[in-house]
mmCIF file of N, CA and C in Angstrom:
data_model
loop_
_atom_site.group_PDB
_atom_site.id
_atom_site.type_symbol
_atom_site.label_atom_id
_atom_site.label_comp_id
_atom_site.label_asym_id
_atom_site.label_seq_id
_atom_site.Cartn_x
_atom_site.Cartn_y
_atom_site.Cartn_z
ATOM 1 N N UNK Q 29 56.188 109.830 272.461
ATOM 2 C CA UNK Q 29 57.215 109.387 271.655
ATOM 3 C C UNK Q 29 58.356 110.410 271.606
ATOM 4 N N UNK Q 30 59.597 109.976 271.732
ATOM 5 C CA UNK Q 30 60.719 110.863 271.707
ATOM 6 C C UNK Q 30 61.650 110.380 270.612
ATOM 7 N N UNK Q 31 62.022 111.357 269.732
ATOM 8 C CA UNK Q 31 63.081 111.107 268.699
ATOM 9 C C UNK Q 31 64.326 111.904 269.109
ATOM 10 N N UNK Q 32 65.471 111.272 269.151
ATOM 11 C CA UNK Q 32 66.704 111.986 269.412
ATOM 12 C C UNK Q 32 67.629 111.734 268.207
ATOM 13 N N UNK Q 33 68.488 112.700 267.988
ATOM 14 C CA UNK Q 33 69.496 112.568 266.903
ATOM 15 C C UNK Q 33 70.863 112.638 267.517
ATOM 16 N N UNK Q 34 71.767 111.760 267.050
ATOM 17 C CA UNK Q 34 73.194 111.818 267.486
ATOM 18 C C UNK Q 34 73.736 113.112 266.880
ATOM 19 N N UNK Q 35 74.873 113.507 267.365
ATOM 20 C CA UNK Q 35 75.539 114.722 266.773
ATOM 21 C C UNK Q 35 75.844 114.527 265.323
ATOM 22 N N UNK Q 36 76.280 113.234 264.931
ATOM 23 C CA UNK Q 36 76.584 113.010 263.526
ATOM 24 C C UNK Q 36 75.318 113.059 262.602
ATOM 25 N N UNK Q 37 74.193 112.531 263.137
ATOM 26 C CA UNK Q 37 72.984 112.619 262.371
ATOM 27 C C UNK Q 37 72.493 114.022 262.215
ATOM 28 N N UNK Q 38 72.588 114.778 263.274
ATOM 29 C CA UNK Q 38 72.168 116.196 263.232
ATOM 30 C C UNK Q 38 72.959 116.998 262.304
ATOM 31 N N UNK Q 39 74.367 116.806 262.392
ATOM 32 C CA UNK Q 39 75.169 117.497 261.455
ATOM 33 C C UNK Q 39 74.893 117.129 259.999
ATOM 34 N N UNK Q 40 74.676 115.896 259.727
ATOM 35 C CA UNK Q 40 74.440 115.486 258.323
ATOM 36 C C UNK Q 40 73.059 116.046 257.832
ATOM 37 N N UNK Q 41 72.067 116.062 258.646
ATOM 38 C CA UNK Q 41 70.785 116.670 258.295
ATOM 39 C C UNK Q 41 70.861 118.161 258.067
ATOM 40 N N UNK Q 42 71.718 118.836 258.912
ATOM 41 C CA UNK Q 42 71.802 120.270 258.725
ATOM 42 C C UNK Q 42 72.570 120.688 257.459
ATOM 43 N N UNK Q 43 73.387 119.747 256.928
ATOM 44 C CA UNK Q 43 74.181 120.001 255.727
ATOM 45 C C UNK Q 43 73.498 119.484 254.464
ATOM 46 N N UNK Q 44 72.424 118.655 254.691
ATOM 47 C CA UNK Q 44 71.718 118.080 253.564
ATOM 48 C C UNK Q 44 70.801 119.194 253.027
ATOM 49 N N UNK Q 45 70.944 119.415 251.643
ATOM 50 C CA UNK Q 45 70.080 120.447 251.050
ATOM 51 C C UNK Q 45 68.737 119.893 250.789
ATOM 52 N N UNK Q 46 67.754 120.592 251.291
ATOM 53 C CA UNK Q 46 66.293 120.189 251.028
ATOM 54 C C UNK Q 46 65.974 120.700 249.614
ATOM 55 N N UNK Q 47 65.587 119.798 248.742
ATOM 56 C CA UNK Q 47 65.358 120.087 247.298
ATOM 57 C C UNK Q 47 63.876 119.830 247.044
ATOM 58 N N UNK Q 48 63.211 120.745 246.321
ATOM 59 C CA UNK Q 48 61.901 120.561 245.760
ATOM 60 C C UNK Q 48 60.950 120.033 246.794
ATOM 61 N N UNK Q 49 60.907 120.707 247.980
ATOM 62 C CA UNK Q 49 59.915 120.339 249.011
ATOM 63 C C UNK Q 49 59.968 118.865 249.477
ATOM 64 N N UNK Q 50 61.232 118.334 249.517
ATOM 65 C CA UNK Q 50 61.435 116.920 250.018
ATOM 66 C C UNK Q 50 62.108 117.048 251.341
ATOM 67 N N UNK Q 51 61.415 116.514 252.350
ATOM 68 C CA UNK Q 51 61.873 116.593 253.765
ATOM 69 C C UNK Q 51 62.117 115.209 254.347
ATOM 70 N N UNK Q 52 62.971 115.161 255.412
ATOM 71 C CA UNK Q 52 63.220 113.856 255.997
ATOM 72 C C UNK Q 52 61.963 113.230 256.689
ATOM 73 N N UNK Q 53 61.780 111.961 256.364
ATOM 74 C CA UNK Q 53 60.594 111.282 256.872
ATOM 75 C C UNK Q 53 61.124 109.747 257.288
ATOM 76 N N UNK Q 54 60.672 109.360 258.405
ATOM 77 C CA UNK Q 54 60.943 107.985 258.846
ATOM 78 C C UNK Q 54 59.978 107.048 258.162
ATOM 79 N N UNK Q 55 60.529 106.055 257.506
ATOM 80 C CA UNK Q 55 59.683 105.051 256.708
ATOM 81 C C UNK Q 55 59.973 103.690 257.192
ATOM 82 N N UNK Q 56 58.947 102.972 257.340
ATOM 83 C CA UNK Q 56 59.053 101.483 257.639
ATOM 84 C C UNK Q 56 58.933 100.720 256.404
ATOM 85 N N UNK Q 57 59.966 99.929 256.171
ATOM 86 C CA UNK Q 57 60.018 99.030 254.989
ATOM 87 C C UNK Q 57 59.832 97.640 255.451
ATOM 88 N N UNK Q 58 58.796 96.943 254.930
ATOM 89 C CA UNK Q 58 58.446 95.598 255.374
ATOM 90 C C UNK Q 58 58.946 94.542 254.353
ATOM 91 N N UNK Q 59 59.352 93.411 254.835
ATOM 92 C CA UNK Q 59 59.804 92.260 254.023
ATOM 93 C C UNK Q 59 59.345 91.039 254.680
ATOM 94 N N UNK Q 60 59.111 90.062 253.984
ATOM 95 C CA UNK Q 60 58.754 88.794 254.641
ATOM 96 C C UNK Q 60 58.232 87.709 253.673
ATOM 97 N N UNK Q 61 57.952 86.713 254.181
ATOM 98 C CA UNK Q 61 57.341 85.551 253.473
ATOM 99 C C UNK Q 61 56.878 84.707 254.629
ATOM 100 N N UNK Q 62 57.754 83.960 255.198
ATOM 101 C CA UNK Q 62 57.452 83.204 256.431
ATOM 102 C C UNK Q 62 58.067 84.051 257.515
ATOM 103 N N UNK Q 63 57.222 84.869 258.188
ATOM 104 C CA UNK Q 63 57.767 85.770 259.158
ATOM 105 C C UNK Q 63 57.790 87.135 258.595
ATOM 106 N N UNK Q 64 58.139 88.097 259.323
ATOM 107 C CA UNK Q 64 58.114 89.499 258.844
ATOM 108 C C UNK Q 64 59.247 90.262 259.486
ATOM 109 N N UNK Q 65 59.743 91.189 258.749
ATOM 110 C CA UNK Q 65 60.869 92.103 259.207
ATOM 111 C C UNK Q 65 60.433 93.488 258.847
ATOM 112 N N UNK Q 66 60.755 94.422 259.743
ATOM 113 C CA UNK Q 66 60.504 95.831 259.493
ATOM 114 C C UNK Q 66 61.818 96.545 259.669
ATOM 115 N N UNK Q 67 62.195 97.267 258.586
ATOM 116 C CA UNK Q 67 63.407 97.990 258.608
ATOM 117 C C UNK Q 67 63.043 99.546 258.583
ATOM 118 N N UNK Q 68 63.493 100.247 259.526
ATOM 119 C CA UNK Q 68 63.250 101.731 259.575
ATOM 120 C C UNK Q 68 64.389 102.451 258.863
ATOM 121 N N UNK Q 69 63.959 103.413 257.981
ATOM 122 C CA UNK Q 69 65.000 104.176 257.269
ATOM 123 C C UNK Q 69 64.467 105.567 257.127
ATOM 124 N N UNK Q 70 65.459 106.446 256.798
ATOM 125 C CA UNK Q 70 65.183 107.909 256.637
ATOM 126 C C UNK Q 70 65.070 108.137 255.186
ATOM 127 N N UNK Q 71 64.017 108.671 254.663
ATOM 128 C CA UNK Q 71 63.904 109.011 253.253
ATOM 129 C C UNK Q 71 63.551 110.506 253.157
ATOM 130 N N UNK Q 72 63.877 111.037 251.950
ATOM 131 C CA UNK Q 72 63.499 112.486 251.698
ATOM 132 C C UNK Q 72 62.349 112.415 250.700
ATOM 133 N N UNK Q 73 61.246 112.962 251.219
ATOM 134 C CA UNK Q 73 59.955 112.748 250.479
ATOM 135 C C UNK Q 73 59.154 114.062 250.572
ATOM 136 N N UNK Q 74 58.145 114.161 249.746
ATOM 137 C CA UNK Q 74 57.202 115.176 249.866
ATOM 138 C C UNK Q 74 56.319 115.173 251.126
ATOM 139 N N UNK Q 75 55.698 116.315 251.447
ATOM 140 C CA UNK Q 75 54.898 116.379 252.651
ATOM 141 C C UNK Q 75 53.619 115.545 252.333
ATOM 142 N N UNK Q 76 53.194 114.797 253.385
ATOM 143 C CA UNK Q 76 51.906 114.030 253.297
ATOM 144 C C UNK Q 76 50.966 114.687 254.336
ATOM 145 N N UNK Q 77 49.814 114.785 254.034
ATOM 146 C CA UNK Q 77 48.768 115.431 254.856
ATOM 147 C C UNK Q 77 48.674 114.987 256.311
ATOM 148 N N UNK Q 78 48.753 113.673 256.532
ATOM 149 C CA UNK Q 78 48.510 113.144 257.851
ATOM 150 C C UNK Q 78 49.784 112.796 258.586
ATOM 151 N N UNK Q 79 50.969 113.206 258.109
ATOM 152 C CA UNK Q 79 52.244 112.905 258.742
ATOM 153 C C UNK Q 79 52.282 113.678 260.146
ATOM 154 N N UNK Q 80 52.844 113.057 261.078
ATOM 155 C CA UNK Q 80 53.200 113.746 262.344
ATOM 156 C C UNK Q 80 54.546 114.470 262.124
ATOM 157 N N UNK Q 81 54.740 115.576 262.762
ATOM 158 C CA UNK Q 81 55.994 116.260 262.568
ATOM 159 C C UNK Q 81 56.662 116.479 263.867
ATOM 160 N N UNK Q 82 57.870 116.005 263.996
ATOM 161 C CA UNK Q 82 58.674 116.213 265.235
ATOM 162 C C UNK Q 82 59.871 117.187 264.834
ATOM 163 N N UNK Q 83 60.009 118.162 265.606
ATOM 164 C CA UNK Q 83 61.125 119.154 265.271
ATOM 165 C C UNK Q 83 62.220 118.919 266.456
ATOM 166 N N UNK Q 84 63.460 118.840 265.894
ATOM 167 C CA UNK Q 84 64.624 118.600 266.728
ATOM 168 C C UNK Q 84 65.667 119.638 266.333
ATOM 169 N N UNK Q 85 65.938 120.517 267.165
ATOM 170 C CA UNK Q 85 66.928 121.597 266.921
ATOM 171 C C UNK Q 85 66.788 122.187 265.517
ATOM 172 N N UNK Q 86 65.574 122.579 265.160
ATOM 173 C CA UNK Q 86 65.307 123.185 263.880
ATOM 174 C C UNK Q 86 65.127 122.263 262.739
ATOM 175 N N UNK Q 87 65.284 121.009 262.907
ATOM 176 C CA UNK Q 87 65.110 119.964 261.814
ATOM 177 C C UNK Q 87 63.821 119.403 262.034
ATOM 178 N N UNK Q 88 62.887 119.427 260.932
ATOM 179 C CA UNK Q 88 61.656 118.739 261.041
ATOM 180 C C UNK Q 88 61.709 117.344 260.471
ATOM 181 N N UNK Q 89 61.259 116.383 261.298
ATOM 182 C CA UNK Q 89 61.261 114.993 260.823
ATOM 183 C C UNK Q 89 59.754 114.543 260.790
ATOM 184 N N UNK Q 90 59.354 113.971 259.646
ATOM 185 C CA UNK Q 90 58.029 113.549 259.479
ATOM 186 C C UNK Q 90 57.896 112.048 259.670
ATOM 187 N N UNK Q 91 56.708 111.605 260.150
ATOM 188 C CA UNK Q 91 56.466 110.250 260.435
ATOM 189 C C UNK Q 91 55.018 109.933 260.048
ATOM 190 N N UNK Q 92 54.824 108.854 259.258
ATOM 191 C CA UNK Q 92 53.515 108.494 258.869
ATOM 192 C C UNK Q 92 52.882 107.647 259.894
ATOM 193 N N UNK Q 93 51.631 107.439 259.937
ATOM 194 C CA UNK Q 93 50.899 106.616 261.000
ATOM 195 C C UNK Q 93 51.408 105.182 260.926
ATOM 196 N N UNK Q 94 51.614 104.589 259.763
ATOM 197 C CA UNK Q 94 52.023 103.225 259.605
ATOM 198 C C UNK Q 94 53.431 103.048 260.294
ATOM 199 N N UNK Q 95 54.351 103.868 259.936
ATOM 200 C CA UNK Q 95 55.700 103.743 260.418
ATOM 201 C C UNK Q 95 55.829 103.990 261.932
ATOM 202 N N UNK Q 96 54.912 104.826 262.418
ATOM 203 C CA UNK Q 96 54.940 105.219 263.816
ATOM 204 C C UNK Q 96 54.705 104.017 264.739
ATOM 205 N N UNK Q 97 53.934 103.085 264.217
ATOM 206 C CA UNK Q 97 53.645 101.956 264.969
ATOM 207 C C UNK Q 97 54.880 101.118 265.362
ATOM 208 N N UNK Q 98 55.896 101.232 264.552
ATOM 209 C CA UNK Q 98 57.077 100.426 264.757
ATOM 210 C C UNK Q 98 58.240 101.090 265.532
ATOM 211 N N UNK Q 99 58.008 102.364 265.946
ATOM 212 C CA UNK Q 99 58.977 103.154 266.678
ATOM 213 C C UNK Q 99 58.888 102.773 268.156
ATOM 214 N N UNK Q 100 60.065 102.798 268.792
ATOM 215 C CA UNK Q 100 60.056 102.661 270.217
ATOM 216 C C UNK Q 100 59.586 103.943 270.881
ATOM 217 N N UNK Q 101 59.319 103.890 272.164
ATOM 218 C CA UNK Q 101 58.901 105.130 272.942
ATOM 219 C C UNK Q 101 60.040 106.186 272.759
ATOM 220 N N UNK Q 102 61.308 105.671 272.832
ATOM 221 C CA UNK Q 102 62.483 106.544 272.676
ATOM 222 C C UNK Q 102 63.158 105.981 271.414
ATOM 223 N N UNK Q 103 63.304 106.733 270.323
ATOM 224 C CA UNK Q 103 64.044 106.223 269.114
ATOM 225 C C UNK Q 103 65.108 107.189 268.848
ATOM 226 N N UNK Q 104 66.341 106.648 268.582
ATOM 227 C CA UNK Q 104 67.478 107.440 268.218
ATOM 228 C C UNK Q 104 67.796 107.303 266.715
ATOM 229 N N UNK Q 105 68.203 108.454 266.140
ATOM 230 C CA UNK Q 105 68.624 108.399 264.784
ATOM 231 C C UNK Q 105 70.107 108.697 264.694
ATOM 232 N N UNK Q 106 70.935 107.810 264.111
ATOM 233 C CA UNK Q 106 72.320 107.960 264.043
ATOM 234 C C UNK Q 106 72.716 108.096 262.582
ATOM 235 N N UNK Q 107 74.005 108.428 262.295
ATOM 236 C CA UNK Q 107 74.463 108.495 260.936
ATOM 237 C C UNK Q 107 75.970 108.077 260.915
ATOM 238 N N UNK Q 108 76.259 107.269 259.941
ATOM 239 C CA UNK Q 108 77.697 107.007 259.633
ATOM 240 C C UNK Q 108 77.837 106.841 258.149
ATOM 241 N N UNK Q 109 79.020 107.160 257.740
ATOM 242 C CA UNK Q 109 79.263 107.247 256.218
ATOM 243 C C UNK Q 109 78.950 105.970 255.515
ATOM 244 N N UNK Q 110 79.305 104.741 256.113
ATOM 245 C CA UNK Q 110 79.185 103.460 255.495
ATOM 246 C C UNK Q 110 77.698 103.092 255.357
ATOM 247 N N UNK Q 111 76.928 103.258 256.351
ATOM 248 C CA UNK Q 111 75.542 102.789 256.409
ATOM 249 C C UNK Q 111 74.453 103.942 256.211
ATOM 250 N N UNK Q 112 74.871 105.189 256.271
ATOM 251 C CA UNK Q 112 73.875 106.247 256.208
ATOM 252 C C UNK Q 112 73.172 106.439 257.495
ATOM 253 N N UNK Q 113 71.887 106.822 257.470
ATOM 254 C CA UNK Q 113 71.102 106.992 258.603
ATOM 255 C C UNK Q 113 70.643 105.695 259.254
ATOM 256 N N UNK Q 114 70.788 105.525 260.524
ATOM 257 C CA UNK Q 114 70.320 104.341 261.299
ATOM 258 C C UNK Q 114 69.273 104.742 262.249
ATOM 259 N N UNK Q 115 68.160 104.085 262.219
ATOM 260 C CA UNK Q 115 67.048 104.479 263.029
ATOM 261 C C UNK Q 115 66.678 103.358 264.015
ATOM 262 N N UNK Q 116 66.730 103.582 265.286
ATOM 263 C CA UNK Q 116 66.341 102.609 266.314
ATOM 264 C C UNK Q 116 66.762 101.215 266.011
ATOM 265 N N UNK Q 117 65.871 100.283 266.293
ATOM 266 C CA UNK Q 117 66.099 98.845 265.980
ATOM 267 C C UNK Q 117 64.995 98.416 265.013
ATOM 268 N N UNK Q 118 65.325 97.353 264.360
ATOM 269 C CA UNK Q 118 64.397 96.767 263.414
ATOM 270 C C UNK Q 118 63.530 95.672 264.132
ATOM 271 N N UNK Q 119 62.365 95.396 263.649
ATOM 272 C CA UNK Q 119 61.422 94.481 264.203
ATOM 273 C C UNK Q 119 61.496 93.179 263.326
ATOM 274 N N UNK Q 120 61.703 92.049 263.953
ATOM 275 C CA UNK Q 120 61.705 90.789 263.221
ATOM 276 C C UNK Q 120 60.844 89.843 263.949
ATOM 277 N N UNK Q 121 59.967 89.185 263.172
ATOM 278 C CA UNK Q 121 59.113 88.095 263.744
ATOM 279 C C UNK Q 121 59.411 86.810 262.906
ATOM 280 N N UNK Q 122 59.610 85.789 263.705
ATOM 281 C CA UNK Q 122 59.842 84.504 263.007
ATOM 282 C C UNK Q 122 58.593 83.664 262.927
ATOM 283 N N UNK Q 123 57.478 84.273 263.299
ATOM 284 C CA UNK Q 123 56.181 83.617 263.296
ATOM 285 C C UNK Q 123 55.837 83.117 261.833
ATOM 286 N N UNK Q 124 55.509 81.791 261.694
ATOM 287 C CA UNK Q 124 55.200 81.331 260.387
ATOM 288 C C UNK Q 124 53.950 80.437 260.539
ATOM 289 N N UNK Q 125 52.948 80.759 259.765
ATOM 290 C CA UNK Q 125 51.670 79.996 259.800
ATOM 291 C C UNK Q 125 51.721 78.972 258.695
ATOM 292 N N UNK Q 126 51.504 77.735 259.107
ATOM 293 C CA UNK Q 126 51.394 76.639 258.116
ATOM 294 C C UNK Q 126 50.024 75.985 258.320
ATOM 295 N N UNK Q 127 49.285 75.841 257.245
ATOM 296 C CA UNK Q 127 47.962 75.283 257.303
ATOM 297 C C UNK Q 127 48.115 73.831 256.883
ATOM 298 N N UNK Q 128 47.650 72.957 257.690
ATOM 299 C CA UNK Q 128 47.614 71.506 257.392
ATOM 300 C C UNK Q 128 46.195 71.025 257.109
ATOM 301 N N UNK Q 129 46.064 70.226 256.160
ATOM 302 C CA UNK Q 129 44.698 69.631 255.826
ATOM 303 C C UNK Q 129 44.428 68.433 256.631
#
C-alpha cells in the first residue's frame, strides 16, 4: 500500500500543531441503511496499539486495520480550504437485501 500527499496536504500537516499526543490517522466512517457507504477522513487522535504507521517526508500517518481495508493500493491525500483533507475515493454499495415471506 502506498500513501502519497499532495503539496497542499503536506504543507497543511507540517503547519498543524500536534497537541497532547494526537496524531493524524486515516479513519473510515460508515453510513447506510439500504446499502453502505464508506467515507475516508483524516482525524487527529491518540496512538492505538495496532495501528500501522506510514511515514511520508517526516509526517507519520496512522491507519487502523478496519480503515486499511477500504484504501486503494495507491491512496492520495489532498487538502483544500473548503473541504479540508480529502482521502482517495469513497466506497458506495447500492446492494439492498429485502426478505420476502
